[in-house]
Amino acid sequence: MKHNSKLNIIIFLTFIFGFGIFNLALFQSDKISSLEQRVLTQKPVFTLARLFKGEFTREFDNYFADHFVFRNTLVKAGARLMNLKGLSGSNEATLVRKGGDNTVKNNTSSDAQYLILNGHSYTMFQYSSGAAEAYAKALNRFKQAAGSKVRVYSLLAPTSAEFIDNDNYKSMTDSQKKAFAHINELLDPGIVQIDAYNAMAQHIKEYVYFRTDHHWTALGAYYAYTKTMEAMGQQATPLSRYEKGNIEQFLGSAYKATLNYKLKANPDTITYYKPFVNYSFTRHLSNGKTLEQSKVVSPDYAKPSIGLYSAFLGGDFPWGEISTDNKNGKIMVVKDSYGNALIPFLLPHFEKIYIVDPRYYKESLTDFVKKQGITDVLFINNSTVARTTGIADLLNQLMDTKK
């Protein structure tokens, strides 16, 4: 018996070490996973200090896992198993729960639930009255701090899950309409509410949401922009004024999270609209770099390493500034990534457009308003603000920040 146990241990260790050597011999050094459309972990820098702190071994584990031999085959197999789960009694729908919902940075409630139905992904919404109330309080606090001379607007963007056209599955996601109504009834009367919800509902038969991604399309953002101009007492620019372009074969965040083969078979097209006014655009990045002479929309930004949705504004960053030839006020847009596709439509209406992403920005919002002489502030966030307190917490932190 002892002899058999020792033999089993020897065989097991031989297999483990042998496979490890085999993996090192065929080690994959790709920087980007075309399958998952993300940047793979790169080889960590070795120092004795990082080794003793455990940082090197932890990062090397992630590096090893991302470059494991036959990794793509195993990832595909795992995704297939998830897809086979489906929903009871259904051969057309798949329900997948995945961690890493990055709608809110450092969000502790990070699990996202995806419904894949007829080649279309829906990120399911779970309502939290506490989160809705926290967001309304944060906006009210900002309005009070900004003062009566600053016009404040609130745009709540519904996600595609609100418009699931199937009664069997619609009940699986909470009502965003009711969630928005609760936020709106708590807002300071001085905050102007922009009805993006009905803008999307009225055009839901059009291509206003991506199938493989959680964002709205530029067309969806345009319809929300028309409601924004209506609330501001201005005339929206006709879409026909814009030159448009297309980026094909877009597989977005829902595909990245689920690797669902039905989504891969039904990729999206990103249509973008080029601004027709003269402007300059400067981005201030998280790494401290400043990029001048940027474009607000460009297919050059659409790279797998940062995601093709980055065609709008070049992705997310702490803050940026757009200057135009207009002489008609300065607006600060405090936004999540839903704002990226809408902001380019604001160029004909303001001389300065300041872009602030509270997930990355670190300074005081109210000080920024005063320093730049901002006349209008627009908050754009999707329904996540009625699911988690992440954005509300960040806004409160940015009002507590002292230079």
Tab-separated table of C-alpha atoms in Angstrom:
chain	number	residue	atom	x	y	z
A	1	MET	CA	0.000	0.000	0.000
A	2	LYS	CA	2.819	2.406	0.946
A	3	HIS	CA	4.627	1.524	-2.266
A	4	ASN	CA	1.518	2.345	-4.347
A	5	SER	CA	1.080	5.699	-2.551
A	6	LYS	CA	4.673	6.692	-3.224
A	7	LEU	CA	4.319	5.659	-6.862
A	8	ASN	CA	1.160	7.744	-7.229
A	9	ILE	CA	2.911	10.762	-5.722
A	10	ILE	CA	5.883	10.348	-8.064
A	11	ILE	CA	3.586	10.057	-11.103
A	12	PHE	CA	1.584	13.110	-10.000
A	13	LEU	CA	4.695	15.258	-9.426
A	14	THR	CA	6.213	14.084	-12.704
A	15	PHE	CA	3.036	15.085	-14.520
A	16	ILE	CA	2.872	18.502	-12.830
A	17	PHE	CA	6.523	19.383	-13.419
A	18	GLY	CA	6.482	17.870	-16.886
A	19	PHE	CA	3.441	19.889	-17.887
A	20	GLY	CA	5.020	23.006	-16.385
A	21	ILE	CA	8.163	22.502	-18.495
A	22	PHE	CA	5.986	21.809	-21.542
A	23	ASN	CA	4.044	25.019	-20.909
A	24	LEU	CA	7.248	27.062	-20.600
A	25	ALA	CA	8.551	25.558	-23.840
A	26	LEU	CA	5.412	26.633	-25.713
A	27	PHE	CA	4.796	29.783	-23.684
A	28	GLN	CA	2.561	32.271	-25.495
A	29	SER	CA	3.773	35.878	-25.424
A	30	ASP	CA	0.792	37.625	-27.010
A	31	LYS	CA	0.003	41.082	-25.645
A	32	ILE	CA	-3.672	41.122	-26.643
A	33	SER	CA	-6.281	38.374	-26.594
A	34	SER	CA	-8.254	38.666	-29.829
A	35	LEU	CA	-10.713	36.140	-28.386
A	36	GLU	CA	-11.474	38.155	-25.231
A	37	GLN	CA	-10.611	41.558	-26.746
A	38	ARG	CA	-8.472	42.640	-23.801
A	39	VAL	CA	-4.839	43.278	-22.897
A	40	LEU	CA	-3.159	40.245	-21.354
A	41	THR	CA	-1.067	40.530	-18.201
A	42	GLN	CA	2.549	41.237	-19.087
A	43	LYS	CA	5.648	39.805	-17.449
A	44	PRO	CA	6.245	41.548	-14.101
A	45	VAL	CA	9.472	43.277	-13.184
A	46	PHE	CA	11.560	41.305	-10.682
A	47	THR	CA	13.154	42.950	-7.656
A	48	LEU	CA	13.997	41.425	-4.293
A	49	ALA	CA	11.778	43.939	-2.541
A	50	ARG	CA	8.776	43.029	-4.702
A	51	LEU	CA	9.519	39.337	-4.216
A	52	PHE	CA	9.550	39.596	-0.400
A	53	LYS	CA	6.313	41.637	-0.453
A	54	GLY	CA	4.653	38.925	-2.515
A	55	GLU	CA	3.932	41.328	-5.366
A	56	PHE	CA	6.143	39.563	-7.902
A	57	THR	CA	4.780	36.068	-7.288
A	58	ARG	CA	1.184	37.320	-7.357
A	59	GLU	CA	1.705	39.176	-10.636
A	60	PHE	CA	3.643	36.262	-12.124
A	61	ASP	CA	0.731	33.939	-11.317
A	62	ASN	CA	-1.564	36.240	-13.311
A	63	TYR	CA	0.997	36.435	-16.113
A	64	PHE	CA	1.356	32.645	-16.214
A	65	ALA	CA	-2.432	32.167	-16.262
A	66	ASP	CA	-2.873	34.640	-19.132
A	67	HIS	CA	-0.229	32.941	-21.302
A	68	PHE	CA	-0.935	29.292	-20.486
A	69	VAL	CA	-0.474	26.877	-23.362
A	70	PHE	CA	-3.788	25.934	-25.020
A	71	ARG	CA	-5.367	28.775	-23.041
A	72	ASN	CA	-7.662	29.955	-25.858
A	73	THR	CA	-8.948	26.415	-26.368
A	74	LEU	CA	-9.693	26.055	-22.660
A	75	VAL	CA	-11.352	29.484	-22.477
A	76	LYS	CA	-13.576	28.583	-25.429
A	77	ALA	CA	-14.475	25.279	-23.811
A	78	GLY	CA	-15.347	27.019	-20.535
A	79	ALA	CA	-17.507	29.554	-22.347
A	80	ARG	CA	-19.267	26.727	-24.186
A	81	LEU	CA	-20.085	25.034	-20.888
A	82	MET	CA	-21.531	28.299	-19.574
A	83	ASN	CA	-23.580	28.691	-22.731
A	84	LEU	CA	-24.958	25.167	-22.374
A	85	LYS	CA	-26.535	26.098	-19.036
A	86	GLY	CA	-29.180	28.254	-20.699
A	87	LEU	CA	-32.525	28.841	-19.042
A	88	SER	CA	-34.895	26.132	-17.975
A	89	GLY	CA	-37.294	25.224	-20.756
A	90	SER	CA	-35.596	27.531	-23.253
A	91	ASN	CA	-33.370	26.852	-26.221
A	92	GLU	CA	-33.085	30.484	-27.286
A	93	ALA	CA	-31.809	32.223	-24.124
A	94	THR	CA	-28.712	31.981	-21.947
A	95	LEU	CA	-28.212	33.517	-18.527
A	96	VAL	CA	-24.611	34.115	-17.446
A	97	ARG	CA	-23.369	35.596	-14.188
A	98	LYS	CA	-19.893	37.063	-14.317
A	99	GLY	CA	-17.756	39.126	-11.953
A	100	GLY	CA	-15.956	42.295	-12.915
A	101	ASP	CA	-18.754	44.704	-13.776
A	102	ASN	CA	-16.609	47.767	-14.567
A	103	THR	CA	-19.442	50.240	-14.901
A	104	VAL	CA	-18.319	51.644	-11.565
A	105	LYS	CA	-14.649	51.526	-10.720
A	106	ASN	CA	-13.870	49.655	-7.482
A	107	ASN	CA	-17.512	48.690	-7.118
A	108	THR	CA	-17.865	46.027	-4.425
A	109	SER	CA	-21.105	44.700	-5.939
A	110	SER	CA	-19.287	43.697	-9.086
A	111	ASP	CA	-21.242	40.672	-10.286
A	112	ALA	CA	-23.089	41.266	-13.545
A	113	GLN	CA	-25.824	39.031	-14.909
A	114	TYR	CA	-26.163	38.803	-18.677
A	115	LEU	CA	-29.178	37.560	-20.579
A	116	ILE	CA	-28.325	36.457	-24.120
A	117	LEU	CA	-31.536	36.395	-26.128
A	118	ASN	CA	-31.779	36.056	-29.899
A	119	GLY	CA	-28.190	37.196	-30.410
A	120	HIS	CA	-28.622	40.272	-28.196
A	121	SER	CA	-27.057	40.760	-24.761
A	122	TYR	CA	-28.805	42.470	-21.861
A	123	THR	CA	-27.077	43.408	-18.606
A	124	MET	CA	-29.754	42.737	-16.001
A	125	PHE	CA	-30.664	45.542	-13.609
A	126	GLN	CA	-31.222	45.107	-9.862
A	127	TYR	CA	-32.744	48.156	-8.208
A	128	SER	CA	-31.539	49.596	-4.891
A	129	SER	CA	-33.624	52.393	-3.383
A	130	GLY	CA	-30.684	53.255	-1.124
A	131	ALA	CA	-28.419	53.757	-4.150
A	132	ALA	CA	-31.042	55.896	-5.904
A	133	GLU	CA	-31.425	58.092	-2.830
A	134	ALA	CA	-27.649	58.412	-2.403
A	135	TYR	CA	-27.261	59.576	-6.006
A	136	ALA	CA	-30.048	62.156	-5.680
A	137	LYS	CA	-28.488	63.484	-2.477
A	138	ALA	CA	-25.070	63.776	-4.139
A	139	LEU	CA	-26.504	65.830	-7.013
A	140	ASN	CA	-28.490	67.998	-4.585
A	141	ARG	CA	-25.354	68.600	-2.569
A	142	PHE	CA	-23.481	69.645	-5.696
A	143	LYS	CA	-26.282	71.995	-6.762
A	144	GLN	CA	-26.217	73.716	-3.384
A	145	ALA	CA	-22.428	74.050	-3.429
A	146	ALA	CA	-22.281	75.295	-7.040
A	147	GLY	CA	-24.705	78.149	-6.380
A	148	SER	CA	-27.762	79.526	-8.121
A	149	LYS	CA	-25.855	80.986	-11.081
A	150	VAL	CA	-24.736	77.549	-12.301
A	151	ARG	CA	-27.371	75.599	-14.234
A	152	VAL	CA	-27.339	71.892	-13.318
A	153	TYR	CA	-28.853	69.113	-15.440
A	154	SER	CA	-29.406	65.413	-14.756
A	155	LEU	CA	-29.547	62.831	-17.548
A	156	LEU	CA	-30.277	59.255	-16.518
A	157	ALA	CA	-29.557	56.825	-19.336
A	158	PRO	CA	-31.529	53.562	-19.424
A	159	THR	CA	-29.729	50.433	-20.563
A	160	SER	CA	-31.084	47.992	-23.124
A	161	ALA	CA	-32.354	45.592	-20.424
A	162	GLU	CA	-35.224	48.014	-19.807
A	163	PHE	CA	-36.568	47.301	-23.292
A	164	ILE	CA	-36.426	43.501	-23.483
A	165	ASP	CA	-39.143	42.607	-25.965
A	166	ASN	CA	-40.108	39.302	-24.420
A	167	ASP	CA	-42.549	38.974	-21.512
A	168	ASN	CA	-40.978	35.687	-20.379
A	169	TYR	CA	-37.687	37.419	-19.536
A	170	LYS	CA	-38.610	41.063	-18.944
A	171	SER	CA	-39.686	40.246	-15.371
A	172	MET	CA	-36.139	39.071	-14.609
A	173	THR	CA	-34.850	42.667	-14.535
A	174	ASP	CA	-36.125	45.502	-12.329
A	175	SER	CA	-37.835	48.567	-13.761
A	176	GLN	CA	-35.401	51.366	-14.579
A	177	LYS	CA	-38.342	53.674	-15.255
A	178	LYS	CA	-39.470	53.365	-11.635
A	179	ALA	CA	-35.882	53.720	-10.423
A	180	PHE	CA	-35.424	56.937	-12.388
A	181	ALA	CA	-38.763	58.277	-11.152
A	182	HIS	CA	-37.598	57.766	-7.562
A	183	ILE	CA	-34.352	59.654	-8.202
A	184	ASN	CA	-36.141	62.456	-10.012
A	185	GLU	CA	-38.707	63.000	-7.270
A	186	LEU	CA	-35.860	63.489	-4.787
A	187	LEU	CA	-33.857	65.950	-6.892
A	188	ASP	CA	-33.602	69.611	-5.978
A	189	PRO	CA	-36.210	71.535	-8.055
A	190	GLY	CA	-33.349	73.641	-9.379
A	191	ILE	CA	-31.841	70.616	-11.157
A	192	VAL	CA	-33.274	70.288	-14.671
A	193	GLN	CA	-34.253	66.726	-15.543
A	194	ILE	CA	-33.530	65.478	-19.066
A	195	ASP	CA	-35.909	62.783	-20.278
A	196	ALA	CA	-33.504	60.427	-22.044
A	197	TYR	CA	-35.741	57.499	-21.076
A	198	ASN	CA	-38.554	58.427	-23.460
A	199	ALA	CA	-36.031	59.390	-26.125
A	200	MET	CA	-34.838	55.777	-26.146
A	201	ALA	CA	-38.311	54.264	-25.746
A	202	GLN	CA	-39.613	56.178	-28.758
A	203	HIS	CA	-36.781	54.909	-30.980
A	204	ILE	CA	-36.228	51.442	-29.537
A	205	LYS	CA	-36.945	49.745	-32.877
A	206	GLU	CA	-33.909	51.529	-34.298
A	207	TYR	CA	-30.259	50.586	-33.728
A	208	VAL	CA	-29.931	52.578	-30.487
A	209	TYR	CA	-28.186	49.893	-28.391
A	210	PHE	CA	-25.356	47.552	-29.235
A	211	ARG	CA	-26.070	43.827	-29.223
A	212	THR	CA	-22.732	42.726	-27.764
A	213	ASP	CA	-22.020	45.710	-25.500
A	214	HIS	CA	-23.749	47.505	-22.599
A	215	HIS	CA	-23.572	50.987	-24.179
A	216	TRP	CA	-25.983	52.842	-26.383
A	217	THR	CA	-24.920	53.551	-29.959
A	218	ALA	CA	-24.089	57.034	-31.252
A	219	LEU	CA	-27.611	57.109	-32.710
A	220	GLY	CA	-29.071	56.396	-29.278
A	221	ALA	CA	-26.826	59.077	-27.783
A	222	TYR	CA	-28.025	61.510	-30.450
A	223	TYR	CA	-31.659	61.039	-29.456
A	224	ALA	CA	-30.708	61.684	-25.818
A	225	TYR	CA	-28.800	64.784	-27.002
A	226	THR	CA	-31.960	66.153	-28.658
A	227	LYS	CA	-33.733	65.925	-25.289
A	228	THR	CA	-30.743	67.655	-23.692
A	229	MET	CA	-30.998	70.590	-26.092
A	230	GLU	CA	-34.745	70.745	-25.500
A	231	ALA	CA	-34.148	71.008	-21.749
A	232	MET	CA	-31.525	73.707	-22.322
A	233	GLY	CA	-33.810	75.730	-24.575
A	234	GLN	CA	-31.630	75.232	-27.639
A	235	GLN	CA	-32.177	73.753	-31.091
A	236	ALA	CA	-30.620	70.366	-31.736
A	237	THR	CA	-28.415	70.080	-34.817
A	238	PRO	CA	-29.907	67.763	-37.461
A	239	LEU	CA	-28.051	64.491	-37.791
A	240	SER	CA	-27.850	65.100	-41.537
A	241	ARG	CA	-25.234	67.821	-40.884
A	242	TYR	CA	-22.706	65.187	-39.852
A	243	GLU	CA	-20.391	63.056	-41.951
A	244	LYS	CA	-20.550	59.525	-40.627
A	245	GLY	CA	-18.273	56.517	-40.687
A	246	ASN	CA	-18.486	52.877	-39.638
A	247	ILE	CA	-16.318	50.463	-37.672
A	248	GLU	CA	-17.260	46.860	-38.380
A	249	GLN	CA	-16.935	43.655	-36.339
A	250	PHE	CA	-17.346	45.210	-32.885
A	251	LEU	CA	-17.577	42.675	-30.064
A	252	GLY	CA	-18.201	44.616	-26.872
A	253	SER	CA	-18.221	44.237	-23.096
A	254	ALA	CA	-20.940	41.572	-22.926
A	255	TYR	CA	-19.091	39.363	-25.375
A	256	LYS	CA	-15.841	39.972	-23.511
A	257	ALA	CA	-17.502	38.865	-20.265
A	258	THR	CA	-19.393	35.838	-21.598
A	259	LEU	CA	-17.567	34.789	-24.796
A	260	ASN	CA	-21.006	33.727	-25.980
A	261	TYR	CA	-20.806	32.190	-29.437
A	262	LYS	CA	-24.193	33.639	-30.445
A	263	LEU	CA	-22.857	37.143	-29.777
A	264	LYS	CA	-19.689	36.412	-31.719
A	265	ALA	CA	-21.822	35.338	-34.669
A	266	ASN	CA	-23.741	38.630	-34.498
A	267	PRO	CA	-21.114	41.423	-34.104
A	268	ASP	CA	-22.004	45.099	-33.962
A	269	THR	CA	-21.173	48.023	-36.209
A	270	ILE	CA	-20.065	51.277	-34.569
A	271	THR	CA	-21.379	54.262	-36.508
A	272	TYR	CA	-19.755	57.551	-35.553
A	273	TYR	CA	-20.514	61.140	-36.577
A	274	LYS	CA	-17.688	63.598	-37.209
A	275	PRO	CA	-18.087	67.121	-35.771
A	276	PHE	CA	-18.356	69.850	-38.400
A	277	VAL	CA	-17.233	72.761	-36.199
A	278	ASN	CA	-13.650	73.846	-35.586
A	279	TYR	CA	-12.340	72.656	-32.235
A	280	SER	CA	-9.325	71.611	-30.212
A	281	PHE	CA	-9.415	68.734	-27.736
A	282	THR	CA	-7.013	68.043	-24.892
A	283	ARG	CA	-7.080	64.904	-22.747
A	284	HIS	CA	-5.469	64.577	-19.320
A	285	LEU	CA	-4.738	60.898	-18.692
A	286	SER	CA	-4.460	58.870	-15.494
A	287	ASN	CA	-0.710	58.393	-16.028
A	288	GLY	CA	-0.165	62.158	-15.881
A	289	LYS	CA	0.301	62.606	-19.622
A	290	THR	CA	-1.523	65.336	-21.549
A	291	LEU	CA	-2.565	64.649	-25.135
A	292	GLU	CA	-3.265	67.738	-27.225
A	293	GLN	CA	-4.667	68.012	-30.743
A	294	SER	CA	-6.870	64.992	-30.112
A	295	LYS	CA	-10.046	64.173	-32.017
A	296	VAL	CA	-13.369	63.746	-30.248
A	297	VAL	CA	-14.317	60.837	-32.527
A	298	SER	CA	-11.916	58.770	-34.566
A	299	PRO	CA	-11.645	55.179	-35.816
A	300	ASP	CA	-7.950	55.410	-34.903
A	301	TYR	CA	-8.940	55.103	-31.239
A	302	ALA	CA	-10.789	51.837	-31.878
A	303	LYS	CA	-8.185	49.300	-30.813
A	304	PRO	CA	-8.707	45.904	-29.140
A	305	SER	CA	-6.321	46.898	-26.347
A	306	ILE	CA	-8.705	49.624	-25.113
A	307	GLY	CA	-11.953	48.534	-26.779
A	308	LEU	CA	-13.521	49.714	-30.013
A	309	TYR	CA	-16.050	51.898	-28.158
A	310	SER	CA	-13.030	54.131	-27.494
A	311	ALA	CA	-13.719	55.597	-30.937
A	312	PHE	CA	-15.671	58.121	-28.854
A	313	LEU	CA	-13.319	60.527	-27.040
A	314	GLY	CA	-10.522	57.956	-27.061
A	315	GLY	CA	-12.005	56.155	-24.056
A	316	ASP	CA	-12.213	57.175	-20.404
A	317	PHE	CA	-9.776	59.529	-18.662
A	318	PRO	CA	-9.851	61.859	-15.611
A	319	TRP	CA	-10.649	65.050	-17.451
A	320	GLY	CA	-10.470	66.817	-20.787
A	321	GLU	CA	-11.212	70.133	-22.478
A	322	ILE	CA	-12.804	70.912	-25.834
A	323	SER	CA	-12.549	74.494	-27.177
A	324	THR	CA	-14.636	75.741	-30.101
A	325	ASP	CA	-15.112	79.042	-31.940
A	326	ASN	CA	-18.471	79.605	-30.221
A	327	LYS	CA	-19.025	82.318	-27.636
A	328	ASN	CA	-21.966	80.861	-25.777
A	329	GLY	CA	-21.042	79.469	-22.384
A	330	LYS	CA	-18.982	76.760	-20.729
A	331	ILE	CA	-20.312	73.369	-19.734
A	332	MET	CA	-18.834	70.648	-17.531
A	333	VAL	CA	-20.055	67.128	-18.280
A	334	VAL	CA	-19.655	64.758	-15.319
A	335	LYS	CA	-20.163	61.360	-16.843
A	336	ASP	CA	-19.675	57.647	-17.045
A	337	SER	CA	-18.852	56.063	-20.406
A	338	TYR	CA	-22.396	56.620	-21.700
A	339	GLY	CA	-21.445	60.270	-22.004
A	340	ASN	CA	-18.625	59.506	-24.443
A	341	ALA	CA	-20.932	59.044	-27.433
A	342	LEU	CA	-23.118	62.063	-26.545
A	343	ILE	CA	-20.492	64.731	-25.842
A	344	PRO	CA	-19.385	65.181	-29.494
A	345	PHE	CA	-22.898	66.433	-30.305
A	346	LEU	CA	-22.466	69.316	-27.833
A	347	LEU	CA	-19.722	71.043	-29.832
A	348	PRO	CA	-22.019	73.420	-31.786
A	349	HIS	CA	-23.542	74.699	-28.545
A	350	PHE	CA	-20.671	75.709	-26.230
A	351	GLU	CA	-17.366	77.546	-26.416
A	352	LYS	CA	-15.852	75.237	-23.803
A	353	ILE	CA	-16.775	71.668	-22.906
A	354	TYR	CA	-15.026	70.228	-19.870
A	355	ILE	CA	-15.220	66.455	-19.481
A	356	VAL	CA	-14.861	64.953	-16.008
A	357	ASP	CA	-15.028	61.243	-15.180
A	358	PRO	CA	-15.490	60.844	-11.396
A	359	ARG	CA	-14.111	57.293	-11.556
A	360	TYR	CA	-10.657	58.723	-12.296
A	361	TYR	CA	-10.713	62.431	-11.437
A	362	LYS	CA	-9.184	63.323	-8.039
A	363	GLU	CA	-9.710	67.060	-7.506
A	364	SER	CA	-12.639	69.140	-6.230
A	365	LEU	CA	-15.592	69.404	-8.610
A	366	THR	CA	-16.899	72.624	-7.083
A	367	ASP	CA	-13.460	74.253	-7.177
A	368	PHE	CA	-13.195	73.250	-10.835
A	369	VAL	CA	-16.515	74.962	-11.622
A	370	LYS	CA	-15.428	78.189	-9.957
A	371	LYS	CA	-11.930	78.177	-11.437
A	372	GLN	CA	-13.093	77.639	-15.023
A	373	GLY	CA	-16.116	79.950	-14.861
A	374	ILE	CA	-18.479	77.145	-15.838
A	375	THR	CA	-22.079	78.142	-16.566
A	376	ASP	CA	-23.683	74.707	-17.006
A	377	VAL	CA	-23.080	71.281	-15.469
A	378	LEU	CA	-24.521	68.123	-16.992
A	379	PHE	CA	-24.498	64.818	-15.109
A	380	ILE	CA	-24.771	61.795	-17.419
A	381	ASN	CA	-24.950	58.353	-15.843
A	382	ASN	CA	-26.637	55.101	-16.742
A	383	SER	CA	-28.946	53.141	-14.448
A	384	THR	CA	-26.031	51.770	-12.424
A	385	VAL	CA	-26.492	54.777	-10.124
A	386	ALA	CA	-29.788	53.198	-9.005
A	387	ARG	CA	-28.111	49.836	-8.426
A	388	THR	CA	-24.965	50.734	-6.497
A	389	THR	CA	-23.753	53.751	-4.518
A	390	GLY	CA	-20.404	53.750	-6.354
A	391	ILE	CA	-20.886	56.946	-8.365
A	392	ALA	CA	-22.648	58.753	-5.492
A	393	ASP	CA	-19.754	57.900	-3.182
A	394	LEU	CA	-17.237	59.208	-5.707
A	395	LEU	CA	-19.159	62.454	-6.233
A	396	ASN	CA	-19.273	63.041	-2.489
A	397	GLN	CA	-15.538	62.409	-2.242
A	398	LEU	CA	-14.876	64.939	-4.999
A	399	MET	CA	-16.892	67.542	-3.148
A	400	ASP	CA	-14.951	66.811	0.037
A	401	THR	CA	-11.588	67.125	-1.743
A	402	LYS	CA	-9.511	70.086	-0.624
A	403	LYS	CA	-6.519	71.328	-2.541
